[in-house]
């Protein structure tokens, strides 16, 4: 796989994690007892953009925008669609059909 292919795959995986990943650990952190450091290391906070402890002791968690991640996934999909053999075959078929209709066949 080329370097650009790896980068594209990595971007896609990252956006998929943001769009579809679980927020269970963040909710457990927000509403549960304060976890031990060893337990924190095992938790998945990949969907979290920011965590803040407020002056009153409350915890504020900001998540990444799932809709924006989905939009980025769609854009990546559209960019790569023109390179796929299936897309090129469909494009060629549509072109031939258009030419046949244009010629009256």
PDB file of C-alpha atoms in Angstrom:
ATOM      1  CA  UNK A   1       0.000   0.000   0.000  1.00  0.00           C
ATOM      2  CA  UNK A   2       1.318   3.460  -0.832  1.00  0.00           C
ATOM      3  CA  UNK A   3       2.050   6.074   1.777  1.00  0.00           C
ATOM      4  CA  UNK A   4      -0.990   8.096   0.685  1.00  0.00           C
ATOM      5  CA  UNK A   5      -3.103   4.956   0.910  1.00  0.00           C
ATOM      6  CA  UNK A   6      -1.950   4.372   4.491  1.00  0.00           C
ATOM      7  CA  UNK A   7      -2.617   7.989   5.364  1.00  0.00           C
ATOM      8  CA  UNK A   8      -6.082   7.843   3.827  1.00  0.00           C
ATOM      9  CA  UNK A   9      -6.811   4.585   5.668  1.00  0.00           C
ATOM     10  CA  UNK A  10      -5.587   6.114   8.922  1.00  0.00           C
ATOM     11  CA  UNK A  11      -7.792   9.181   8.423  1.00  0.00           C
ATOM     12  CA  UNK A  12     -10.768   6.989   7.650  1.00  0.00           C
ATOM     13  CA  UNK A  13     -10.192   4.883  10.763  1.00  0.00           C
ATOM     14  CA  UNK A  14      -9.889   8.010  12.899  1.00  0.00           C
ATOM     15  CA  UNK A  15     -13.085   9.531  11.549  1.00  0.00           C
ATOM     16  CA  UNK A  16     -14.914   6.220  11.981  1.00  0.00           C
ATOM     17  CA  UNK A  17     -13.823   6.095  15.607  1.00  0.00           C
ATOM     18  CA  UNK A  18     -15.085   9.642  16.167  1.00  0.00           C
ATOM     19  CA  UNK A  19     -18.362   9.021  14.350  1.00  0.00           C
ATOM     20  CA  UNK A  20     -19.205   5.571  15.708  1.00  0.00           C
ATOM     21  CA  UNK A  21     -17.034   5.082  18.783  1.00  0.00           C
ATOM     22  CA  UNK A  22     -18.376   4.401  22.240  1.00  0.00           C
ATOM     23  CA  UNK A  23     -18.664   7.126  24.869  1.00  0.00           C
ATOM     24  CA  UNK A  24     -19.328   4.668  27.698  1.00  0.00           C
ATOM     25  CA  UNK A  25     -16.033   5.333  29.480  1.00  0.00           C
ATOM     26  CA  UNK A  26     -16.581   9.093  29.356  1.00  0.00           C
ATOM     27  CA  UNK A  27     -20.067   8.710  30.818  1.00  0.00           C
ATOM     28  CA  UNK A  28     -18.683   6.394  33.530  1.00  0.00           C
ATOM     29  CA  UNK A  29     -16.055   9.053  34.312  1.00  0.00           C
ATOM     30  CA  UNK A  30     -18.701  11.764  34.438  1.00  0.00           C
ATOM     31  CA  UNK A  31     -21.266   9.980  36.613  1.00  0.00           C
ATOM     32  CA  UNK A  32     -19.297   7.291  38.441  1.00  0.00           C
ATOM     33  CA  UNK A  33     -16.864   7.319  41.319  1.00  0.00           C
ATOM     34  CA  UNK A  34     -13.424   8.733  40.618  1.00  0.00           C
ATOM     35  CA  UNK A  35     -11.438   5.871  39.063  1.00  0.00           C
ATOM     36  CA  UNK A  36      -7.962   4.766  40.054  1.00  0.00           C
ATOM     37  CA  UNK A  37      -5.069   5.747  37.718  1.00  0.00           C
ATOM     38  CA  UNK A  38      -4.682   2.134  36.529  1.00  0.00           C
ATOM     39  CA  UNK A  39      -8.376   2.053  35.624  1.00  0.00           C
ATOM     40  CA  UNK A  40      -8.081   5.390  33.790  1.00  0.00           C
ATOM     41  CA  UNK A  41      -5.321   3.965  31.581  1.00  0.00           C
ATOM     42  CA  UNK A  42      -7.668   1.227  30.375  1.00  0.00           C
ATOM     43  CA  UNK A  43     -10.492   3.626  29.464  1.00  0.00           C
ATOM     44  CA  UNK A  44     -11.114   4.840  25.917  1.00  0.00           C
ATOM     45  CA  UNK A  45     -11.382   8.612  25.653  1.00  0.00           C
ATOM     46  CA  UNK A  46     -10.918   8.808  21.869  1.00  0.00           C
ATOM     47  CA  UNK A  47     -14.168  10.719  21.343  1.00  0.00           C
ATOM     48  CA  UNK A  48     -13.330  13.401  23.898  1.00  0.00           C
ATOM     49  CA  UNK A  49     -12.078  16.775  22.733  1.00  0.00           C
ATOM     50  CA  UNK A  50     -11.677  18.302  26.194  1.00  0.00           C
ATOM     51  CA  UNK A  51     -12.063  17.435  29.893  1.00  0.00           C
ATOM     52  CA  UNK A  52     -12.146  20.162  32.532  1.00  0.00           C
ATOM     53  CA  UNK A  53     -12.641  20.161  36.269  1.00  0.00           C
ATOM     54  CA  UNK A  54     -14.651  23.254  37.186  1.00  0.00           C
ATOM     55  CA  UNK A  55     -14.084  25.336  40.339  1.00  0.00           C
ATOM     56  CA  UNK A  56     -17.061  23.749  42.070  1.00  0.00           C
ATOM     57  CA  UNK A  57     -15.561  20.286  41.473  1.00  0.00           C
ATOM     58  CA  UNK A  58     -17.894  19.371  38.620  1.00  0.00           C
ATOM     59  CA  UNK A  59     -16.469  17.679  35.554  1.00  0.00           C
ATOM     60  CA  UNK A  60     -17.089  19.080  32.071  1.00  0.00           C
ATOM     61  CA  UNK A  61     -16.568  16.871  29.042  1.00  0.00           C
ATOM     62  CA  UNK A  62     -16.690  18.109  25.447  1.00  0.00           C
ATOM     63  CA  UNK A  63     -16.971  15.518  22.699  1.00  0.00           C
ATOM     64  CA  UNK A  64     -15.853  15.734  19.098  1.00  0.00           C
ATOM     65  CA  UNK A  65     -18.658  16.465  16.639  1.00  0.00           C
ATOM     66  CA  UNK A  66     -19.962  13.144  15.261  1.00  0.00           C
ATOM     67  CA  UNK A  67     -21.820  14.786  12.382  1.00  0.00           C
ATOM     68  CA  UNK A  68     -18.676  16.562  11.270  1.00  0.00           C
ATOM     69  CA  UNK A  69     -16.773  13.263  11.404  1.00  0.00           C
ATOM     70  CA  UNK A  70     -19.492  11.645   9.272  1.00  0.00           C
ATOM     71  CA  UNK A  71     -19.225  14.508   6.795  1.00  0.00           C
ATOM     72  CA  UNK A  72     -15.452  14.008   6.617  1.00  0.00           C
ATOM     73  CA  UNK A  73     -15.992  10.282   6.021  1.00  0.00           C
ATOM     74  CA  UNK A  74     -18.369  11.116   3.181  1.00  0.00           C
ATOM     75  CA  UNK A  75     -15.804  13.472   1.660  1.00  0.00           C
ATOM     76  CA  UNK A  76     -13.069  10.833   1.872  1.00  0.00           C
ATOM     77  CA  UNK A  77     -15.397   8.322   0.257  1.00  0.00           C
ATOM     78  CA  UNK A  78     -16.225  10.685  -2.594  1.00  0.00           C
ATOM     79  CA  UNK A  79     -12.556  11.497  -3.194  1.00  0.00           C
ATOM     80  CA  UNK A  80     -11.630   7.847  -3.440  1.00  0.00           C
ATOM     81  CA  UNK A  81     -14.668   6.825  -5.498  1.00  0.00           C
ATOM     82  CA  UNK A  82     -13.183   8.032  -8.770  1.00  0.00           C
ATOM     83  CA  UNK A  83     -10.181   5.771  -8.314  1.00  0.00           C
ATOM     84  CA  UNK A  84     -12.096   2.527  -7.863  1.00  0.00           C
ATOM     85  CA  UNK A  85     -12.425   0.091 -10.785  1.00  0.00           C
ATOM     86  CA  UNK A  86     -16.167  -0.248 -10.114  1.00  0.00           C
ATOM     87  CA  UNK A  87     -16.674   3.493 -10.396  1.00  0.00           C
ATOM     88  CA  UNK A  88     -14.683   3.681 -13.636  1.00  0.00           C
ATOM     89  CA  UNK A  89     -16.674   0.738 -15.088  1.00  0.00           C
ATOM     90  CA  UNK A  90     -19.978   2.374 -14.174  1.00  0.00           C
ATOM     91  CA  UNK A  91     -18.802   5.645 -15.640  1.00  0.00           C
ATOM     92  CA  UNK A  92     -17.783   3.930 -18.894  1.00  0.00           C
ATOM     93  CA  UNK A  93     -21.115   2.086 -19.084  1.00  0.00           C
ATOM     94  CA  UNK A  94     -23.048   5.314 -18.575  1.00  0.00           C
ATOM     95  CA  UNK A  95     -20.961   7.029 -21.256  1.00  0.00           C
ATOM     96  CA  UNK A  96     -21.614   4.230 -23.765  1.00  0.00           C
ATOM     97  CA  UNK A  97     -25.353   4.244 -22.994  1.00  0.00           C
ATOM     98  CA  UNK A  98     -25.473   8.015 -23.473  1.00  0.00           C
ATOM     99  CA  UNK A  99     -23.661   7.760 -26.817  1.00  0.00           C
ATOM    100  CA  UNK A 100     -26.036   5.004 -28.013  1.00  0.00           C
ATOM    101  CA  UNK A 101     -29.081   7.127 -27.180  1.00  0.00           C
ATOM    102  CA  UNK A 102     -27.482  10.150 -28.777  1.00  0.00           C
ATOM    103  CA  UNK A 103     -26.832   8.196 -32.004  1.00  0.00           C
ATOM    104  CA  UNK A 104     -30.400   6.860 -32.002  1.00  0.00           C
ATOM    105  CA  UNK A 105     -29.472   3.207 -31.539  1.00  0.00           C
TER     106      UNK A 105
END
